[in-house]
Short mmCIF file of C-alpha atoms (C1' of nucleotides) in Angstrom, two decimals:
data_model
loop_
_atom_site.label_atom_id
_atom_site.label_comp_id
_atom_site.label_asym_id
_atom_site.label_seq_id
_atom_site.Cartn_x
_atom_site.Cartn_y
_atom_site.Cartn_z
CA MET A 1 25.69 -15.38 5.24
CA SER A 2 27.77 -12.37 6.06
CA ARG A 3 25.66 -10.14 3.87
CA ALA A 4 23.65 -7.61 5.76
CA SER A 5 20.36 -8.87 4.37
CA ASP A 6 21.16 -12.38 5.56
CA ARG A 7 22.03 -11.17 9.01
CA ALA A 8 18.79 -9.18 9.11
CA TYR A 9 16.85 -12.26 8.00
CA GLU A 10 18.39 -14.46 10.66
CA ALA A 11 18.00 -11.83 13.36
CA ILE A 12 14.35 -11.10 12.66
CA ARG A 13 13.57 -14.75 12.21
CA SER A 14 15.05 -15.71 15.52
CA MET A 15 13.28 -12.84 17.23
CA ILE A 16 10.00 -14.23 15.90
CA LEU A 17 10.80 -17.85 16.73
CA SER A 18 11.95 -16.98 20.25
CA GLY A 19 8.78 -15.06 20.90
CA GLU A 20 10.65 -11.81 21.45
CA LEU A 21 8.42 -10.47 18.71
CA PRO A 22 5.00 -11.94 19.57
CA ALA A 23 2.36 -12.78 16.95
CA GLY A 24 0.59 -9.68 15.76
CA SER A 25 3.43 -7.25 16.45
CA GLN A 26 3.95 -4.66 13.78
CA LEU A 27 7.32 -4.88 12.08
CA GLY A 28 8.46 -1.37 11.23
CA GLU A 29 11.34 -1.35 8.80
CA GLU A 30 13.17 1.47 10.55
CA ALA A 31 12.91 -0.10 14.01
CA LEU A 32 14.16 -3.47 12.70
CA ALA A 33 16.98 -1.78 10.84
CA GLU A 34 18.22 -0.20 14.05
CA LYS A 35 17.88 -3.47 16.00
CA CYS A 36 19.85 -5.36 13.37
CA GLY A 37 22.43 -2.65 12.86
CA VAL A 38 21.83 -2.36 9.14
CA SER A 39 19.90 0.04 6.90
CA ARG A 40 16.33 -0.41 5.75
CA THR A 41 17.31 -1.83 2.37
CA PRO A 42 18.45 -5.26 3.61
CA VAL A 43 15.64 -5.28 6.18
CA ARG A 44 13.10 -4.90 3.40
CA GLU A 45 14.65 -7.84 1.61
CA ALA A 46 14.59 -9.93 4.77
CA LEU A 47 10.91 -9.09 5.34
CA ARG A 48 10.00 -10.27 1.86
CA ARG A 49 11.75 -13.58 2.47
CA LEU A 50 10.03 -13.98 5.83
CA GLU A 51 6.74 -13.19 4.15
CA SER A 52 7.26 -15.97 1.63
CA ASP A 53 8.11 -18.23 4.61
CA LEU A 54 4.70 -17.21 6.01
CA LEU A 55 6.36 -16.03 9.21
CA VAL A 56 5.29 -12.49 8.36
CA THR A 57 2.06 -11.21 6.84
CA ARG A 58 1.40 -7.88 5.17
CA THR A 59 -1.79 -5.89 5.21
CA ASP A 60 -3.33 -4.54 2.05
CA THR A 61 -1.51 -1.30 2.82
CA GLN A 62 1.89 -2.98 2.91
CA ARG A 63 2.45 -2.98 6.65
CA SER A 64 4.19 -6.05 8.05
CA PHE A 65 3.19 -8.01 11.13
CA VAL A 66 4.36 -11.20 12.79
CA ALA A 67 2.07 -13.90 11.43
CA ASP A 68 -0.44 -15.46 13.72
CA TRP A 69 -0.37 -19.26 13.62
CA SER A 70 -3.66 -20.75 14.71
CA ILE A 71 -3.84 -24.45 15.49
CA ASP A 72 -5.71 -24.91 12.20
CA ASP A 73 -2.84 -23.30 10.31
CA VAL A 74 -0.49 -25.71 12.00
CA ALA A 75 -2.61 -28.71 11.09
CA ASP A 76 -2.73 -27.42 7.53
CA ALA A 77 1.04 -27.04 7.37
CA PHE A 78 1.68 -30.53 8.74
CA GLU A 79 -0.85 -32.08 6.39
CA LEU A 80 0.85 -30.57 3.38
CA ARG A 81 4.27 -31.37 4.70
CA ALA A 82 3.25 -35.00 5.17
CA MET A 83 2.07 -35.17 1.56
CA LEU A 84 5.16 -33.52 0.11
CA GLU A 85 7.72 -35.31 2.26
CA GLY A 86 5.91 -38.57 1.57
CA LYS A 87 6.27 -37.89 -2.14
CA ALA A 88 9.93 -37.02 -1.64
CA ALA A 89 10.51 -40.26 0.24
CA ARG A 90 8.89 -42.28 -2.55
CA ARG A 91 11.00 -40.63 -5.20
CA ALA A 92 14.13 -40.96 -3.07
CA ALA A 93 13.53 -44.69 -2.58
CA GLU A 94 13.15 -45.14 -6.33
CA ARG A 95 16.42 -43.29 -7.04
CA MET A 96 18.46 -44.23 -3.99
CA THR A 97 22.22 -44.67 -4.40
CA ASP A 98 24.48 -46.64 -2.08
CA ASP A 99 26.42 -43.48 -1.37
CA ALA A 100 23.35 -41.50 -0.29
CA LEU A 101 22.17 -44.44 1.78
CA ASP A 102 25.43 -44.28 3.71
CA ARG A 103 24.94 -40.60 4.40
CA ILE A 104 21.42 -41.23 5.64
CA ARG A 105 22.65 -44.01 7.92
CA ALA A 106 25.37 -41.70 9.25
CA ALA A 107 22.79 -39.01 10.00
CA ASN A 108 20.69 -41.46 11.99
CA ARG A 109 23.77 -42.63 13.87
CA GLN A 110 24.38 -39.02 14.83
CA ILE A 111 20.79 -38.84 16.12
CA ASP A 112 21.37 -42.01 18.10
CA GLY A 113 24.52 -40.52 19.57
CA ALA A 114 22.74 -37.34 20.58
CA LEU A 115 20.02 -39.35 22.31
CA SER A 116 22.56 -41.43 24.23
CA LYS A 117 24.18 -38.39 25.81
CA PRO A 118 23.35 -37.81 29.45
CA GLY A 119 21.58 -34.46 29.11
CA GLY A 120 19.84 -35.34 25.85
CA ASP A 121 21.55 -33.29 23.11
CA VAL A 122 18.55 -31.61 21.43
CA ALA A 123 20.73 -29.49 19.15
CA GLY A 124 22.60 -32.58 17.97
CA PHE A 125 19.30 -34.35 17.39
CA LEU A 126 18.00 -31.44 15.31
CA GLU A 127 21.16 -31.30 13.24
CA GLY A 128 21.11 -35.01 12.49
CA ASN A 129 17.41 -34.83 11.76
CA ARG A 130 17.94 -32.01 9.30
CA GLU A 131 20.72 -33.85 7.52
CA PHE A 132 18.51 -36.95 7.34
CA HIS A 133 15.68 -35.12 5.64
CA THR A 134 18.02 -33.03 3.49
CA VAL A 135 19.67 -36.05 1.91
CA ILE A 136 16.28 -37.57 1.13
CA LEU A 137 15.20 -34.37 -0.56
CA GLU A 138 18.45 -34.30 -2.51
CA VAL A 139 18.04 -37.85 -3.77
CA ALA A 140 14.40 -37.17 -4.65
CA GLY A 141 15.88 -34.89 -7.29
CA SER A 142 13.06 -32.40 -7.71
CA ARG A 143 14.11 -28.77 -7.43
CA ARG A 144 10.50 -27.74 -7.16
CA LEU A 145 9.63 -30.20 -4.45
CA ALA A 146 12.64 -28.95 -2.50
CA ALA A 147 11.55 -25.37 -2.98
CA LEU A 148 8.01 -26.05 -1.83
CA LEU A 149 9.14 -27.96 1.24
CA GLY A 150 11.62 -25.24 2.04
CA THR A 151 8.74 -22.90 2.82
CA LEU A 152 7.17 -25.48 5.15
CA ILE A 153 9.94 -27.09 7.15
CA GLU A 154 11.51 -24.22 9.04
CA GLN A 155 8.36 -22.71 10.42
CA PRO A 156 7.95 -21.84 14.07
CA VAL A 157 5.84 -24.80 14.93
CA VAL A 158 8.06 -27.34 13.30
CA TRP A 159 11.05 -25.81 15.00
CA ARG A 160 9.45 -26.00 18.42
CA THR A 161 8.16 -29.55 18.00
CA ALA A 162 11.41 -31.21 19.02
CA HIS A 163 11.34 -29.28 22.27
CA HIS A 164 7.87 -30.61 23.02
CA TYR A 165 9.08 -34.12 22.38
CA GLY A 166 9.97 -36.24 25.34
CA ARG A 167 12.96 -38.50 25.20
CA ASP A 168 10.89 -41.59 24.33
CA ALA A 169 9.20 -39.71 21.46
CA LEU A 170 12.62 -38.82 20.09
CA ARG A 171 13.59 -42.49 20.38
CA ARG A 172 10.49 -43.47 18.41
CA SER A 173 11.42 -40.90 15.79
CA HIS A 174 14.84 -42.52 15.53
CA GLY A 175 13.15 -45.91 15.14
CA GLU A 176 10.97 -44.63 12.31
CA HIS A 177 14.08 -43.38 10.61
CA GLU A 178 15.49 -46.90 10.82
CA GLU A 179 12.36 -48.19 9.13
CA LEU A 180 12.74 -45.58 6.41
CA ILE A 181 16.31 -46.71 5.87
CA ALA A 182 15.06 -50.26 5.43
CA ALA A 183 12.59 -49.07 2.81
CA PHE A 184 15.29 -47.11 1.03
CA ALA A 185 17.66 -50.07 1.07
CA ARG A 186 14.97 -52.12 -0.70
CA ARG A 187 14.12 -49.25 -3.07
CA ASP A 188 10.49 -49.62 -2.03
CA GLY A 189 8.86 -46.27 -2.79
CA ALA A 190 5.39 -47.08 -1.50
CA TRP A 191 6.78 -48.34 1.80
CA ALA A 192 9.01 -45.28 2.22
CA GLU A 193 6.11 -42.95 1.50
CA ALA A 194 3.83 -44.65 4.00
CA ILE A 195 6.38 -44.49 6.78
CA MET A 196 7.27 -40.89 6.05
CA VAL A 197 3.64 -39.77 6.09
CA GLY A 198 3.15 -41.51 9.42
CA HIS A 199 6.37 -40.00 10.72
CA ILE A 200 5.26 -36.46 9.98
CA LEU A 201 1.70 -36.91 11.18
CA ARG A 202 2.87 -38.39 14.47
CA ALA A 203 5.05 -35.31 14.92
CA TYR A 204 1.95 -33.22 14.32
CA HIS A 205 -0.08 -34.98 16.97
CA ALA A 206 2.77 -34.73 19.44
CA TYR A 207 2.73 -30.98 18.85
CA ALA A 208 -1.07 -30.73 18.98
CA ASP A 209 -1.21 -32.64 22.28
CA ALA A 210 1.45 -30.44 23.82
CA HIS A 211 -0.30 -27.35 22.49
CA ARG A 212 -3.61 -28.46 23.95
CA GLY A 213 -1.83 -28.96 27.26
CA LEU A 214 -0.33 -25.49 27.11
CA THR A 215 -3.65 -23.93 26.20
CA ASP A 216 -5.36 -25.71 29.08
CA THR A 217 -2.67 -24.49 31.43
CA ALA A 218 -3.09 -20.94 30.17
CA MET A 219 -6.83 -21.21 30.68
CA GLN A 220 -6.33 -22.47 34.21
CA LEU A 221 -4.03 -19.54 34.92
CA GLU A 222 -6.62 -17.15 33.60
CA ALA A 223 -9.35 -18.79 35.68
CA ALA A 224 -7.16 -18.57 38.78
CA GLU A 225 -6.92 -14.78 38.68
CA MET B 1 -0.32 -2.68 -9.37
CA SER B 2 0.70 0.87 -10.02
CA ARG B 3 3.77 0.55 -7.84
CA ALA B 4 7.00 0.61 -9.74
CA SER B 5 8.08 -2.80 -8.44
CA ASP B 6 4.83 -4.33 -9.71
CA ARG B 7 5.28 -2.80 -13.10
CA ALA B 8 8.85 -4.08 -13.21
CA TYR B 9 7.65 -7.54 -12.18
CA GLU B 10 5.00 -7.65 -14.88
CA ALA B 11 7.31 -6.24 -17.51
CA ILE B 12 10.17 -8.65 -16.87
CA ARG B 13 7.81 -11.57 -16.48
CA SER B 14 6.14 -10.91 -19.81
CA MET B 15 9.52 -10.46 -21.49
CA ILE B 16 10.47 -13.90 -20.23
CA LEU B 17 7.16 -15.54 -21.15
CA SER B 18 7.14 -14.01 -24.62
CA GLY B 19 10.65 -15.25 -25.27
CA GLU B 20 12.01 -11.74 -25.71
CA LEU B 21 14.44 -12.72 -22.98
CA PRO B 22 15.42 -16.27 -23.92
CA ALA B 23 16.39 -18.91 -21.37
CA GLY B 24 19.90 -18.40 -20.12
CA SER B 25 20.04 -14.64 -20.72
CA GLN B 26 21.72 -12.69 -18.01
CA LEU B 27 19.42 -10.25 -16.25
CA GLY B 28 21.45 -7.19 -15.30
CA GLU B 29 19.62 -4.99 -12.85
CA GLU B 30 20.68 -1.77 -14.49
CA ALA B 31 19.66 -2.86 -17.98
CA LEU B 32 16.24 -4.03 -16.74
CA ALA B 33 15.79 -0.81 -14.79
CA GLU B 34 16.28 1.20 -17.95
CA LYS B 35 13.96 -1.04 -19.97
CA CYS B 36 11.23 -0.74 -17.36
CA GLY B 37 11.72 2.95 -16.75
CA VAL B 38 12.29 2.55 -13.03
CA SER B 39 15.34 2.48 -10.79
CA ARG B 40 17.24 -0.61 -9.69
CA THR B 41 15.47 -0.81 -6.34
CA PRO B 42 12.10 -2.03 -7.62
CA VAL B 43 13.85 -4.19 -10.24
CA ARG B 44 15.71 -5.99 -7.47
CA GLU B 45 12.44 -6.67 -5.74
CA ALA B 46 10.87 -7.94 -8.95
CA LEU B 47 13.83 -10.25 -9.54
CA ARG B 48 13.45 -11.80 -6.11
CA ARG B 49 9.79 -12.47 -6.78
CA LEU B 50 10.57 -13.99 -10.16
CA GLU B 51 13.24 -16.10 -8.51
CA SER B 52 10.70 -17.50 -6.05
CA ASP B 53 8.45 -18.18 -9.07
CA LEU B 54 11.40 -20.16 -10.49
CA LEU B 55 11.31 -18.05 -13.63
CA VAL B 56 14.73 -16.68 -12.73
CA THR B 57 17.72 -18.42 -11.22
CA ARG B 58 20.71 -16.93 -9.50
CA THR B 59 24.26 -18.18 -9.54
CA ASP B 60 26.26 -18.61 -6.37
CA THR B 61 27.69 -15.18 -7.06
CA GLN B 62 24.27 -13.52 -7.12
CA ARG B 63 23.91 -13.01 -10.81
CA SER B 64 20.44 -13.52 -12.28
CA PHE B 65 19.55 -15.46 -15.43
CA VAL B 66 16.36 -16.49 -17.15
CA ALA B 67 15.68 -19.98 -15.87
CA ASP B 68 16.08 -22.85 -18.26
CA TRP B 69 13.10 -25.19 -18.24
CA SER B 70 14.10 -28.63 -19.41
CA ILE B 71 11.36 -31.11 -20.28
CA ASP B 72 12.18 -32.89 -17.01
CA ASP B 73 11.54 -29.70 -15.06
CA VAL B 74 8.23 -29.39 -16.80
CA ALA B 75 7.25 -32.96 -15.95
CA ASP B 76 8.29 -32.28 -12.39
CA ALA B 77 6.16 -29.17 -12.16
CA PHE B 78 3.10 -30.87 -13.62
CA GLU B 79 3.50 -33.87 -11.34
CA LEU B 80 3.54 -31.64 -8.27
CA ARG B 81 0.74 -29.52 -9.58
CA ALA B 82 -1.38 -32.63 -10.13
CA MET B 83 -0.79 -33.73 -6.57
CA LEU B 84 -1.52 -30.33 -5.03
CA GLU B 85 -4.54 -29.50 -7.20
CA GLY B 86 -5.84 -33.00 -6.60
CA LYS B 87 -5.59 -32.39 -2.89
CA ALA B 88 -7.30 -29.03 -3.31
CA ALA B 89 -10.13 -30.63 -5.27
CA ARG B 90 -10.62 -33.26 -2.56
CA ARG B 91 -10.78 -30.63 0.18
CA ALA B 92 -13.03 -28.43 -1.93
CA ALA B 93 -15.47 -31.28 -2.51
CA GLU B 94 -15.63 -31.94 1.21
CA ARG B 95 -16.34 -28.30 2.02
CA MET B 96 -18.34 -27.28 -1.04
CA THR B 97 -21.11 -24.73 -0.59
CA ASP B 98 -24.03 -24.19 -2.93
CA ASP B 99 -22.90 -20.67 -3.52
CA ALA B 100 -19.39 -21.69 -4.59
CA LEU B 101 -20.83 -24.44 -6.75
CA ASP B 102 -22.82 -21.81 -8.64
CA ARG B 103 -19.68 -19.78 -9.26
CA ILE B 104 -17.84 -22.84 -10.53
CA ARG B 105 -20.75 -23.64 -12.87
CA ALA B 106 -20.73 -20.06 -14.11
CA ALA B 107 -17.01 -20.25 -14.84
CA ASN B 108 -17.49 -23.38 -16.91
CA ARG B 109 -20.36 -21.73 -18.78
CA GLN B 110 -17.98 -18.91 -19.65
CA ILE B 111 -15.51 -21.49 -20.96
CA ASP B 112 -18.27 -23.05 -23.01
CA GLY B 113 -19.16 -19.65 -24.41
CA ALA B 114 -15.57 -18.91 -25.37
CA LEU B 115 -15.30 -22.24 -27.17
CA SER B 116 -18.50 -21.60 -29.11
CA LYS B 117 -17.24 -18.36 -30.60
CA PRO B 118 -16.20 -18.51 -34.25
CA GLY B 119 -12.50 -17.71 -33.83
CA GLY B 120 -12.08 -19.68 -30.60
CA ASP B 121 -11.68 -17.14 -27.81
CA VAL B 122 -8.48 -18.38 -26.14
CA ALA B 123 -8.30 -15.41 -23.77
CA GLY B 124 -11.89 -16.01 -22.66
CA PHE B 125 -11.08 -19.68 -22.16
CA LEU B 126 -8.07 -18.86 -20.01
CA GLU B 127 -10.02 -16.39 -17.90
CA GLY B 128 -12.85 -18.85 -17.25
CA ASN B 129 -10.31 -21.57 -16.55
CA ARG B 130 -8.53 -19.41 -14.04
CA GLU B 131 -11.77 -18.55 -12.27
CA PHE B 132 -12.70 -22.23 -12.19
CA HIS B 133 -9.49 -23.26 -10.47
CA THR B 134 -9.43 -20.19 -8.24
CA VAL B 135 -12.82 -20.90 -6.73
CA ILE B 136 -11.78 -24.48 -6.03
CA LEU B 137 -8.68 -23.28 -4.27
CA GLU B 138 -10.76 -20.82 -2.29
CA VAL B 139 -13.21 -23.45 -1.11
CA ALA B 140 -10.33 -25.78 -0.26
CA GLY B 141 -9.57 -23.23 2.42
CA SER B 142 -5.86 -23.77 2.89
CA ARG B 143 -3.77 -20.63 2.70
CA ARG B 144 -0.63 -22.70 2.42
CA LEU B 145 -1.93 -24.90 -0.36
CA ALA B 146 -2.91 -21.75 -2.23
CA ALA B 147 0.54 -20.27 -1.67
CA LEU B 148 2.32 -23.39 -2.88
CA LEU B 149 0.17 -23.68 -5.99
CA GLY B 150 0.66 -20.02 -6.70
CA THR B 151 4.30 -20.70 -7.44
CA LEU B 152 3.39 -23.48 -9.86
CA ILE B 153 0.42 -22.35 -11.89
CA GLU B 154 1.67 -19.25 -13.66
CA GLN B 155 4.83 -20.69 -15.04
CA PRO B 156 5.84 -20.37 -18.64
CA VAL B 157 4.94 -23.87 -19.62
CA VAL B 158 1.53 -23.83 -18.01
CA TRP B 159 0.82 -20.53 -19.59
CA ARG B 160 1.69 -21.77 -23.04
CA THR B 161 -0.17 -25.05 -22.74
CA ALA B 162 -3.53 -23.62 -23.75
CA HIS B 163 -1.99 -22.35 -26.96
CA HIS B 164 -0.77 -25.83 -27.80
CA TYR B 165 -4.24 -27.19 -27.22
CA GLY B 166 -6.39 -27.81 -30.23
CA ARG B 167 -10.09 -26.99 -30.16
CA ASP B 168 -11.07 -30.57 -29.36
CA ALA B 169 -8.60 -30.73 -26.48
CA LEU B 170 -10.15 -27.58 -25.04
CA ARG B 171 -13.56 -29.21 -25.41
CA ARG B 172 -12.33 -32.24 -23.51
CA SER B 173 -11.03 -29.97 -20.81
CA HIS B 174 -14.48 -28.42 -20.54
CA GLY B 175 -15.97 -31.91 -20.24
CA GLU B 176 -13.61 -32.82 -17.42
CA HIS B 177 -14.69 -29.67 -15.65
CA GLU B 178 -18.28 -30.88 -15.93
CA GLU B 179 -17.28 -34.14 -14.32
CA LEU B 180 -15.55 -32.23 -11.54
CA ILE B 181 -18.73 -30.26 -10.97
CA ALA B 182 -20.63 -33.53 -10.65
CA ALA B 183 -18.15 -34.73 -8.03
CA PHE B 184 -18.43 -31.42 -6.17
CA ALA B 185 -22.22 -31.55 -6.26
CA ARG B 186 -22.05 -34.94 -4.55
CA ARG B 187 -19.34 -33.80 -2.10
CA ASP B 188 -17.27 -36.77 -3.22
CA GLY B 189 -13.65 -35.86 -2.38
CA ALA B 190 -12.03 -39.01 -3.73
CA TRP B 191 -13.82 -38.65 -7.08
CA ALA B 192 -12.95 -34.99 -7.38
CA GLU B 193 -9.30 -35.69 -6.64
CA ALA B 194 -9.09 -38.47 -9.18
CA ILE B 195 -10.60 -36.35 -11.94
CA MET B 196 -8.43 -33.36 -11.12
CA VAL B 197 -5.23 -35.42 -11.17
CA GLY B 198 -6.19 -36.82 -14.55
CA HIS B 199 -7.14 -33.38 -15.79
CA ILE B 200 -3.71 -31.93 -14.94
CA LEU B 201 -1.75 -34.92 -16.20
CA ARG B 202 -3.60 -34.89 -19.52
CA ALA B 203 -2.66 -31.24 -19.88
CA TYR B 204 0.93 -32.28 -19.26
CA HIS B 205 0.93 -34.87 -21.97
CA ALA B 206 -0.69 -32.47 -24.40
CA TYR B 207 2.19 -30.12 -23.71
CA ALA B 208 4.84 -32.85 -23.89
CA ASP B 209 3.51 -34.10 -27.24
CA ALA B 210 3.50 -30.63 -28.69
CA HIS B 211 6.98 -30.02 -27.29
CA ARG B 212 8.27 -33.23 -28.82
CA GLY B 213 6.82 -32.10 -32.10
CA LEU B 214 8.57 -28.77 -31.88
CA THR B 215 11.86 -30.38 -30.92
CA ASP B 216 11.64 -32.79 -33.84
CA THR B 217 10.99 -29.89 -36.18
CA ALA B 218 14.01 -28.06 -34.79
CA MET B 219 16.12 -31.12 -35.27
CA GLN B 220 14.93 -31.51 -38.84
CA LEU B 221 15.85 -27.91 -39.51
CA GLU B 222 19.30 -28.45 -38.10
CA ALA B 223 19.75 -31.59 -40.16
CA ALA B 224 18.72 -29.73 -43.30
CA GLU B 225 21.56 -27.23 -43.08
"C1'" DG C 1 -21.73 15.18 21.41
"C1'" DG C 2 -20.71 13.17 17.05
"C1'" DC C 3 -18.81 13.43 12.59
"C1'" DA C 4 -15.86 15.12 8.92
"C1'" DA C 5 -12.17 17.24 6.95
"C1'" DA C 6 -7.62 18.99 7.21
"C1'" DG C 7 -3.16 18.74 8.64
"C1'" DC C 8 0.40 16.31 11.00
"C1'" DT C 9 3.03 11.99 11.98
"C1'" DA C 10 4.57 7.58 10.93
"C1'" DT C 11 5.63 4.24 7.53
"C1'" DT C 12 6.62 2.51 3.21
"C1'" DG C 13 8.26 3.19 -1.85
"C1'" DT C 14 11.78 4.88 -5.03
"C1'" DA C 15 15.93 6.96 -6.67
"C1'" DT C 16 20.66 7.66 -6.37
"C1'" DA C 17 25.40 7.48 -4.70
"C1'" DC C 18 28.87 4.87 -3.20
"C1'" DA C 19 31.08 0.44 -1.51
"C1'" DA C 20 32.12 -4.28 -2.23
"C1'" DA C 21 32.46 -8.11 -4.97
"C1'" DT C 22 32.81 -10.39 -9.34
"C1'" DG C 23 34.17 -11.04 -14.05
"C1'" DT C 24 37.27 -9.88 -17.95
"C1'" DC C 25 41.14 -8.94 -20.37
"C1'" DA C 26 45.81 -8.03 -21.18
"C1'" DT C 27 50.35 -8.84 -20.13
"C1'" DA C 28 54.36 -11.07 -18.24
"C1'" DG C 29 56.61 -15.13 -16.81
"C1'" DG C 30 57.35 -19.96 -17.11
"C1'" DC D 1 51.57 -21.97 -25.70
"C1'" DC D 2 49.67 -21.97 -21.30
"C1'" DT D 3 49.05 -20.05 -16.84
"C1'" DA D 4 49.09 -16.63 -13.30
"C1'" DT D 5 48.56 -12.04 -11.90
"C1'" DG D 6 47.27 -7.50 -12.01
"C1'" DA D 7 44.48 -3.58 -13.48
"C1'" DC D 8 40.12 -2.33 -15.22
"C1'" DA D 9 35.10 -2.86 -16.21
"C1'" DT D 10 30.81 -4.61 -14.80
"C1'" DT D 11 27.54 -5.98 -11.50
"C1'" DT D 12 25.50 -6.42 -7.16
"C1'" DG D 13 24.97 -4.82 -2.08
"C1'" DT D 14 24.05 -1.12 1.18
"C1'" DA D 15 23.13 3.39 2.96
"C1'" DT D 16 20.72 7.49 2.69
"C1'" DA D 17 17.69 11.14 1.03
"C1'" DC D 18 13.48 12.24 -0.59
"C1'" DA D 19 8.62 11.26 -2.25
"C1'" DA D 20 4.24 9.21 -1.66
"C1'" DT D 21 0.91 7.22 1.11
"C1'" DA D 22 -1.53 5.49 5.13
"C1'" DG D 23 -2.95 6.38 9.89
"C1'" DC D 24 -3.92 9.41 13.53
"C1'" DT D 25 -5.18 13.60 15.88
"C1'" DT D 26 -7.17 17.77 16.23
"C1'" DT D 27 -10.29 21.18 15.20
"C1'" DG D 28 -14.38 23.09 13.46
"C1'" DC D 29 -18.99 22.52 12.03
"C1'" DC D 30 -23.54 20.68 12.39
#
DNA sequence: GGCAAAGCTATTGTATACAAATGTCATAGG
DNA sequence: CCTATGACATTTGTATACAATAGCTTTGCC
């Protein structure tokens, strides 16, 4: 992670996710290189990675821009993610070990702990959540499935979803995890898949509702001018 | 395609697919650069692309090797491909236009033509086959689905499958395409998905059978020494 | 005034040099 | 004989210079 190309990747990525670089902005290699304090070479590498993450698009003439995520794109991403994570959950249930089950339980305990804190520890929730899904993917034992999901899980929308969640929605998420654990403990692949698909799609609708709200607000603001 | 990095990508890729660079070979950037007649810079870029194609793996110390495809990896890839292409077929059926349907029919006519030639025009078959699946992916209208499948369809095993196919297997493939067309014409997503999944999985078993045959032969040769 | 072509600017692509990191081998010590 | 350590070779990472190309502006012609 201390390599210059990794730092450039993280820096550019966080600039996109934070909105500092809004959708549609052109990403000049030289400008980014200066911002990140590295030369163009690692920046180029970072841009290619971001492109394969679909956070960056390139025109036919090789110019890079921050990708524009329409609501349809988001729906598309969640739909695929539901399918792939559902598949991963099924495989994981069929191959579950006692050891991995313990790690999954520990991850969900961490989530519970984060939710019980006074302020509501969103970072702790996200970390536990990531561990939870990571272990499942590991147990599923498909390098390719992991690779495909890797391009879907860390996208801007997914990242922001937890911040749209209210506390009760996070609680419900924790409850669904408990159900998943029950399915894993019984090695019931079909059950695990069903719960996981529902889990992801509920997250999608939470995002879509919040997004609709934001859009409406923006429209009201425009109308008020 | 005339850019040096594209030439390097194609060159290295074909060296891997042809077996000139066997699985496990180390891929030194300098050596590849000389072979391809370009500098290390475009070779590095090509290697990253091949890595995301899973044709190349990198150790924790950043050294590149030709990826080793075990039979389990192959099964894994086909299983995922069946799921994703099945999904694509379902979406395509639900959104099918008359225009696209004509293109799909034309592609299958080309396949038919290739099969009717005396020698058995494998290249023509592959081209028609690619067009067939490409149009479906296009009509499915999911950039992300297309991106995910892109990393699965051009892999060594898939590429070689058609060469393992006998003439009758290719005929059967053509027949399944006809069934798919029928499902598309009726906009029946569930039917299209079912046929597509079967289509891909049959291709897998054709490959696996041929592979088993090859392995047995190799084992016999070893035993004969 | 509109359009086209030419030249200028901005941006990306490639090569090369050097720095950093990794792997290898030989040698010395236990 | 095995292991550890050091020097040396190999390989990858980064910076920079230069080349090629796309985009823009200006100017001249119709």
